Short mmCIF file of C-alpha atoms and ligand atoms in Angstrom, two decimals:
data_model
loop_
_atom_site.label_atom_id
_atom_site.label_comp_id
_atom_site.label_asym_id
_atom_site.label_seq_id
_atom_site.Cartn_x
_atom_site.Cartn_y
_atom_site.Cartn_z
CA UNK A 1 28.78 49.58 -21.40
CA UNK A 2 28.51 52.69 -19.92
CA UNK A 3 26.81 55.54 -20.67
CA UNK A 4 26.59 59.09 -19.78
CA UNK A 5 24.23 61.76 -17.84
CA UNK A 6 23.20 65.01 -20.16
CA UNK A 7 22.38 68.23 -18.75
CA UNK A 8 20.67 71.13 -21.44
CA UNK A 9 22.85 74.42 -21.24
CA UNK A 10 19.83 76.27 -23.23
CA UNK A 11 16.29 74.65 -24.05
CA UNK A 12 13.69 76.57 -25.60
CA UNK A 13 10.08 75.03 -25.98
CA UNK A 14 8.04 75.60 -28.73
CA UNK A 15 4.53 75.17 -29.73
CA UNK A 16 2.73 71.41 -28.86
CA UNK A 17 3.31 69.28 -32.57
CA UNK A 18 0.42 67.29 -33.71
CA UNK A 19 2.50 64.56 -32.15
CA UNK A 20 1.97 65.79 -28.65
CA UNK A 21 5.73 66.36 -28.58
CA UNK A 22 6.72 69.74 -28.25
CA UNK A 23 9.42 71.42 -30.15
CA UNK A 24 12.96 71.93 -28.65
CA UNK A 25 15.72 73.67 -29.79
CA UNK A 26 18.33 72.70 -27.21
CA UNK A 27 22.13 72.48 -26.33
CA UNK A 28 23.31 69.27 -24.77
CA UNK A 29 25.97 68.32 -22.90
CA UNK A 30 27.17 65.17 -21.73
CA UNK A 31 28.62 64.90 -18.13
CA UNK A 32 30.69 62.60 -16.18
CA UNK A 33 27.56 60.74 -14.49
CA UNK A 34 27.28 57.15 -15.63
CA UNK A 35 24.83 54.43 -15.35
CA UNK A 36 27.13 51.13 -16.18
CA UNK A 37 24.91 48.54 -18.16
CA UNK A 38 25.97 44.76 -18.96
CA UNK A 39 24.22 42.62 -21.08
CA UNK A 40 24.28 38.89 -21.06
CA UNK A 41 23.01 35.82 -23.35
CA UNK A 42 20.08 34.22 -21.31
CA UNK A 43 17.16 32.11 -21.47
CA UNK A 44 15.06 34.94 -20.97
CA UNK A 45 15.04 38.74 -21.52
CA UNK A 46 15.53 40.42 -17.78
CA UNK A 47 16.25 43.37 -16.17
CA UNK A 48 18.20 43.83 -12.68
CA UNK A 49 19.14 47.30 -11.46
CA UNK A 50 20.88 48.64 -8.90
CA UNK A 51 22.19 51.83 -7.52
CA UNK A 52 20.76 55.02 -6.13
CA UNK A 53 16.86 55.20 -6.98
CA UNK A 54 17.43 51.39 -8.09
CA UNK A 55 13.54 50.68 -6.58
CA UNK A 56 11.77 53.24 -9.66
CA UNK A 57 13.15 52.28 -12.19
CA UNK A 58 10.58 50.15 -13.83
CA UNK A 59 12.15 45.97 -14.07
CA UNK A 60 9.37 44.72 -16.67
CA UNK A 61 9.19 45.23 -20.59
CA UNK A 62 8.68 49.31 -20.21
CA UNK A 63 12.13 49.65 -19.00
CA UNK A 64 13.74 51.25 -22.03
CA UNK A 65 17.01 49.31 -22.10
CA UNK A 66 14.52 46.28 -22.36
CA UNK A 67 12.59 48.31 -25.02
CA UNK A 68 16.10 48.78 -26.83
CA UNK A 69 16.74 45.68 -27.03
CA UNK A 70 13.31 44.24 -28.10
CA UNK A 71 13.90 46.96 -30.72
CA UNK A 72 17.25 46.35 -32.69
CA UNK A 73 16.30 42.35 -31.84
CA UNK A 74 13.15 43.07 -33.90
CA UNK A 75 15.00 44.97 -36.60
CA UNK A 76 18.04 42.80 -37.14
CA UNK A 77 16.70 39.78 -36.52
CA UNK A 78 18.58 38.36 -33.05
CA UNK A 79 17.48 36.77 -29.99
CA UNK A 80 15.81 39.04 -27.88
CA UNK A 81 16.95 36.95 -24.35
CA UNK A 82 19.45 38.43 -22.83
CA UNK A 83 19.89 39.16 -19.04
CA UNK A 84 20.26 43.06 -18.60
CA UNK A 85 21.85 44.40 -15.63
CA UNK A 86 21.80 48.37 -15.02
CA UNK A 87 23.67 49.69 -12.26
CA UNK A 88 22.26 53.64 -11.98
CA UNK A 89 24.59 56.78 -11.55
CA UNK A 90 22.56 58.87 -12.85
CA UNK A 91 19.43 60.30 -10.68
CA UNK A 92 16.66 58.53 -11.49
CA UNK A 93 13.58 60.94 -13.04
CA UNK A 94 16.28 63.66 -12.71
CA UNK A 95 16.40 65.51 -15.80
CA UNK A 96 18.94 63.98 -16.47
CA UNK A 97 18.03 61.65 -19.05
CA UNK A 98 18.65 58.67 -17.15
CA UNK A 99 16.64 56.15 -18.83
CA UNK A 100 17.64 57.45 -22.25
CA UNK A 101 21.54 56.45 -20.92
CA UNK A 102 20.27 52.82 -20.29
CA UNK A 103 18.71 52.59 -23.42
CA UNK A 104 21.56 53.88 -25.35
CA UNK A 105 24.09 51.21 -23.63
CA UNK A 106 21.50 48.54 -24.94
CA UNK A 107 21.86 49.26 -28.15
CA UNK A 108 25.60 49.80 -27.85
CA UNK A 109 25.88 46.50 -26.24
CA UNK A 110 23.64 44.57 -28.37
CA UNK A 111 25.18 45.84 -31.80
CA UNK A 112 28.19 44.43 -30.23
CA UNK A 113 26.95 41.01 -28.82
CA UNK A 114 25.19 40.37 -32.41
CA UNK A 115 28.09 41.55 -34.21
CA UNK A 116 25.59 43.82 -36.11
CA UNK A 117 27.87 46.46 -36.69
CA UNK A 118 25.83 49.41 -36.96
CA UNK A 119 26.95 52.57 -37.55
CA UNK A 120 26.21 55.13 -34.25
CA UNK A 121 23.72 57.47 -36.39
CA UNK A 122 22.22 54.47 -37.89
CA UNK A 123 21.52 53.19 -33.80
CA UNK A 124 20.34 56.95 -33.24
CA UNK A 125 17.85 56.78 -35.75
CA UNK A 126 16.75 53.72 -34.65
CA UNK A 127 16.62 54.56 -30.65
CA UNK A 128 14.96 57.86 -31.36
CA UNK A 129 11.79 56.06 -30.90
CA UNK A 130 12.22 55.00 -27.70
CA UNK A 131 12.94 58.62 -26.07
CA UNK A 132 13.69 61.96 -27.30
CA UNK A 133 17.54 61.99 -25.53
CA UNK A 134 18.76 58.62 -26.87
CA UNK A 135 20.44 59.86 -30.07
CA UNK A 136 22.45 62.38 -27.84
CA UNK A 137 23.49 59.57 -25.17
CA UNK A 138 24.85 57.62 -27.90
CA UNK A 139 26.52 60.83 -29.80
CA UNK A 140 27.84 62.83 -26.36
CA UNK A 141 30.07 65.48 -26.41
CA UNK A 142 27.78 68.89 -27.05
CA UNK A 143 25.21 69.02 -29.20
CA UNK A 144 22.76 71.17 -30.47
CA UNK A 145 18.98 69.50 -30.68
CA UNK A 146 16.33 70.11 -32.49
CA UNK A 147 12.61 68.66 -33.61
CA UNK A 148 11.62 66.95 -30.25
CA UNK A 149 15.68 67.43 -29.49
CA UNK A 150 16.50 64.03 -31.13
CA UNK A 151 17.52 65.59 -34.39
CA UNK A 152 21.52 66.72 -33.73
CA UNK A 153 24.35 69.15 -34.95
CA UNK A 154 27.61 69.07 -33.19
CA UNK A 155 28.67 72.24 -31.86
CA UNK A 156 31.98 74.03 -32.00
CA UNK A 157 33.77 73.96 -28.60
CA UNK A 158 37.02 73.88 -26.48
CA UNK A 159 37.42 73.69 -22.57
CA UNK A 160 36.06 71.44 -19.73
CA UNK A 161 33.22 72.58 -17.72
CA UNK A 162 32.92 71.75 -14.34
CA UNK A 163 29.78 71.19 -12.95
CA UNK A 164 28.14 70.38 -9.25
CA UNK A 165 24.72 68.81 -9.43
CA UNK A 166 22.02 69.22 -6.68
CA UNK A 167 20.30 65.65 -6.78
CA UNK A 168 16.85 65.78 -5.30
CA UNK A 169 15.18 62.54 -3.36
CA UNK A 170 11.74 62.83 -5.58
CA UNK A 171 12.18 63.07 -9.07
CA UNK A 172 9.76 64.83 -11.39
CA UNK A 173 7.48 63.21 -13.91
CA UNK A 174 8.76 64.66 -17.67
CA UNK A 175 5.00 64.64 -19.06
CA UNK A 176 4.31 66.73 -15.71
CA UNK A 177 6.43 69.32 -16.15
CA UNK A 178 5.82 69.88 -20.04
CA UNK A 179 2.18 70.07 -18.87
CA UNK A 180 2.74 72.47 -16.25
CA UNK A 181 4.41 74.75 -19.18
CA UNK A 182 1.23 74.45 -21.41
CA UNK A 183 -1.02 75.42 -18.72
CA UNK A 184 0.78 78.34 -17.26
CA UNK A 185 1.43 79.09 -20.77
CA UNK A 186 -2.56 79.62 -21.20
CA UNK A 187 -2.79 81.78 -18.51
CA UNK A 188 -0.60 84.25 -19.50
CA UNK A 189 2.84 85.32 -20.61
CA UNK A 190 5.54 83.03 -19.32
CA UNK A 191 9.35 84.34 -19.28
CA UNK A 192 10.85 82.21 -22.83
CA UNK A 193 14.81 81.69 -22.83
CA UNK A 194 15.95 83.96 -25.95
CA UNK A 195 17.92 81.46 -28.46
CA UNK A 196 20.86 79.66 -27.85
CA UNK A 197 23.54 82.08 -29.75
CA UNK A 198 24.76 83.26 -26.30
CA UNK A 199 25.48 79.68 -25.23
CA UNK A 200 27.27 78.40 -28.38
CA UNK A 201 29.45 81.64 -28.53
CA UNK A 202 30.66 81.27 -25.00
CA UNK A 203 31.11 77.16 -26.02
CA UNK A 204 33.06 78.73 -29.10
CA UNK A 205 35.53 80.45 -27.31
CA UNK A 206 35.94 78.33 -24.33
CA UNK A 207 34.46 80.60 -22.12
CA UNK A 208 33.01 79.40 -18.61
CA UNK A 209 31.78 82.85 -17.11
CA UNK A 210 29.89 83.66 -20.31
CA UNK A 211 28.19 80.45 -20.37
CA UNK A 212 27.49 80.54 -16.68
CA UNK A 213 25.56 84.03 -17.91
CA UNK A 214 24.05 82.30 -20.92
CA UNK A 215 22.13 79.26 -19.15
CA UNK A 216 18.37 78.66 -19.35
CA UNK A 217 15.68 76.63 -19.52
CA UNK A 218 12.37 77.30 -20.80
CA UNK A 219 10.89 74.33 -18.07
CA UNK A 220 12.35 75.54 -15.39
CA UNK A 221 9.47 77.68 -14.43
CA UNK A 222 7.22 74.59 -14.74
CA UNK A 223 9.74 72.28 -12.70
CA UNK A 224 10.00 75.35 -9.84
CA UNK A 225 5.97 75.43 -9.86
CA UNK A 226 5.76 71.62 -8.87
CA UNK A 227 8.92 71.14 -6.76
CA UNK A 228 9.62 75.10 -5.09
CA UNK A 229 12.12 74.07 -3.09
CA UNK A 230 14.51 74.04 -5.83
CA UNK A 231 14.78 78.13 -5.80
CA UNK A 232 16.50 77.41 -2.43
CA UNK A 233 19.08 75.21 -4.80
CA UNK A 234 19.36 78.20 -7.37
CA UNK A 235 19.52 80.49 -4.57
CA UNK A 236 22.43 79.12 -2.56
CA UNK A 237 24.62 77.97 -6.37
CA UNK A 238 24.34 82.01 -6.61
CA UNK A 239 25.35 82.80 -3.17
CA UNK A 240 28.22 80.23 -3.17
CA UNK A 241 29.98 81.88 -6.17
CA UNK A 242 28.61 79.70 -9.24
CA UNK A 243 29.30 81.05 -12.42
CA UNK A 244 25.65 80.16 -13.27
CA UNK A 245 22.86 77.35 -12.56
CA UNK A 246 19.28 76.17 -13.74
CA UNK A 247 17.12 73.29 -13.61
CA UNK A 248 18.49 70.05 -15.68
CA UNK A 249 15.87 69.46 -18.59
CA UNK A 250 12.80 68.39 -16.45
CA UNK A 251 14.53 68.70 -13.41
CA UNK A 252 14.49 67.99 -10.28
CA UNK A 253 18.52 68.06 -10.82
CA UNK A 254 19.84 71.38 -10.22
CA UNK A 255 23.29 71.94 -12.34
CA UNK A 256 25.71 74.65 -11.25
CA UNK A 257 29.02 75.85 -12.97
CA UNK A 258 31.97 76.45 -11.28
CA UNK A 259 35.07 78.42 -13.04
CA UNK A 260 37.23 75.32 -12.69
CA UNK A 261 37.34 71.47 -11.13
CA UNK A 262 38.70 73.42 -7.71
CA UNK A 263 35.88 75.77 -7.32
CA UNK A 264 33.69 72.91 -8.34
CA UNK A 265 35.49 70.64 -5.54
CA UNK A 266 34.61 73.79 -2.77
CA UNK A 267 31.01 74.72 -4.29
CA UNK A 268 30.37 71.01 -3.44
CA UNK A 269 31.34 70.84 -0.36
CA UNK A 270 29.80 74.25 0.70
CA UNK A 271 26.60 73.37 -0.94
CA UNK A 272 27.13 69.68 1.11
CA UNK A 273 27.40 71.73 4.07
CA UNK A 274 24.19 73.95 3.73
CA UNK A 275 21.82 71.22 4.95
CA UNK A 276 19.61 71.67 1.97
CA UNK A 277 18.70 67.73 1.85
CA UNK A 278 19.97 67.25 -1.01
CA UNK A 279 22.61 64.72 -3.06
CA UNK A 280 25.61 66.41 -4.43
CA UNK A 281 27.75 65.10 -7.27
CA UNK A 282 31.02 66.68 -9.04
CA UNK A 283 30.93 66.02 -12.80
CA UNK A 284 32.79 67.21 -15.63
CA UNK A 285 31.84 67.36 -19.35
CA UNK A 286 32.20 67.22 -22.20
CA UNK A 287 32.42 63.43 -21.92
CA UNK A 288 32.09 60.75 -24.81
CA UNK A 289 28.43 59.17 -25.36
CA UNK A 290 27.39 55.46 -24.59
CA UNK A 291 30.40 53.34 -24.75
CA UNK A 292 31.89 49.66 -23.87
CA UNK A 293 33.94 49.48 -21.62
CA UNK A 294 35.66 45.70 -20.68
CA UNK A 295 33.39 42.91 -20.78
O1 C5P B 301 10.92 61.36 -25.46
P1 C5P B 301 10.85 61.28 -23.98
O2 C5P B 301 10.58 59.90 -23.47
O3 C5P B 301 12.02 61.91 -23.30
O4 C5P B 301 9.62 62.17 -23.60
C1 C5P B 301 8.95 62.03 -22.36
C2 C5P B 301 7.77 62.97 -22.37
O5 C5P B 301 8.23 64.33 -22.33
C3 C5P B 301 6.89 62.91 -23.60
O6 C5P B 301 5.92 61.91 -23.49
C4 C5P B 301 6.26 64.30 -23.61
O7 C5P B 301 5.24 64.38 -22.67
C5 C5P B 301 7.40 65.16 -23.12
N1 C5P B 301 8.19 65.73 -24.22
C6 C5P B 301 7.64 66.75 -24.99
N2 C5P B 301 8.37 67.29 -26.00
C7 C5P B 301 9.63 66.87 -26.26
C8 C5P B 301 10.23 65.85 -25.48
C9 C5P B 301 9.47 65.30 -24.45
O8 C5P B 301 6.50 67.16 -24.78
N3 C5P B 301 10.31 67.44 -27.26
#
């Protein structure tokens, strides 16, 4: 299986719900990042990954593709054992949703290895427990998200976007950075992201430089608050002609867009070149959600 990276072209934070979840509305799109997961039959349920950031992502029964398949095991009635191995594309703690990916592929690949035949919203519902982003790694495409951003409406769209992504070495904790929002939220007015009507029209009409305008991110104060070096990555997307860039979800992932795959192709490179420490990845989207691929 393989599923794919999201990054949120517009995500607005609401108030705290008496869940301790805090209400999104948010536009998704899935990217060309993958993390490839393979199940197999085994005498016990396991989990081996490898890849970039391979050493924290967690290898006992917390690890959400474990958790997925513990889940639809429990609710269908199969085996739990199988041997799980995740091999990571995506940036691990990235804002990304990364672990959301693995979990998706789970549930993919275990419908499949149990023959369970489940529909894909009925495997959303179900994998909406397990994080907020699974639905939308199983749906892809773009999406509009709502409630805690699990609940989804596709959007209208044509073109390919081509994006660079700014991978930083130490990810950011999720729960961190929505805290960081609360509490500079108490302490006075924080800048919100206006709704996301700029960013669907500009996915309407297939338009890269008006979405490039329309971007934002209601955490990326938060995430530039822990981790300021990442104005140095907004910074230099602006000075090396991107159309537009913010903070992935939580971050630490910085997402730029370029006009096209060739300015995306030079951006990279240039923004390779600057010495800013950080990974850089070319991806394009939209891309299809959690998938098999081969077995
Ligand atoms: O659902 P997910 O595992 O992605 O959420 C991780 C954490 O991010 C939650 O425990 C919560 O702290 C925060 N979160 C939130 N509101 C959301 C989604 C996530 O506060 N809508």
């Amino acid at each position: 299986m393989r599923a794919p990276a999201k990054l949120n072209l517009h995500l607005t934070v609401g108030a705290v719900r008496p869940d301790g979840f805090h209400e999104l509305t948010t536009v998704f799109q899935a990217v060309g990042l993958y993390d490839e997961v393979t199940l197999r039959r085994a005498d016990e349920l396991t989990v081996k990954v490898t890849g970039v950031g391979a050493d924290l992502v967690p290898l006992d029964a917390t690890n959400l593709a474990a958790r997925a398949v513990c889940l639809l095991a429990v609710q269908t009635g199969h085996d739990p054992r199988v041997a799980i191995a995740i091999h990571k594309g995506i940036p691990v703690a990235g804002g990304c949703a990364g672990g959301s990916a693995d979990a998706a592929a789970a549930l993919v690949g275990c419908d499949a290895l149990w023959g369970c035949d489940w529909s894909r919203d009925r495997l959303a519902e179900a994998g909406a427990e397990l994080g907020s982003d699974v639905p939308f790694a199983l749906h892809g495409g773009t999406a509009l998200g709502t409630g805690r951003g699990e609940q989804l409406t596709p959007v209208l769209e044509k073109g390919d976007y081509s994006w660079v992504l700014a991978l930083s070495d130490e990810g950011l904790s999720t729960p961190a950075v929505y805290g960081e929002l609360d509490r500079q939220r108490q302490t006075g007015p924080v800048g919100v992201v206006s709704d996301p009507a700029e960013v669907l029209a500009a996915l309407r009409q297939g338009d890269a430089e008006a979405l490039g305008r329309g971007l934002g991110n209601d955490l990326q104060p938060a995430a530039l608050a822990l981790k300021p070096s990442l104005r140095l990555l907004l910074e230099a997307a602006r000075d090396l002609g991107a159309l537009g860039a913010m903070v992935s979800g939580s971050g630490p992932t910085v997402a730029m867009l370029a006009r096209d795959a060739t300015a995306a192709d030079t951006l990279a490179s240039a923004l390779s070149r600057a010495g800013l420490g950080v990974a850089v990845r070319r991806a394009d989207g939209p891309v299809a959600g959690a998938r098999v691929v081969g077995h």
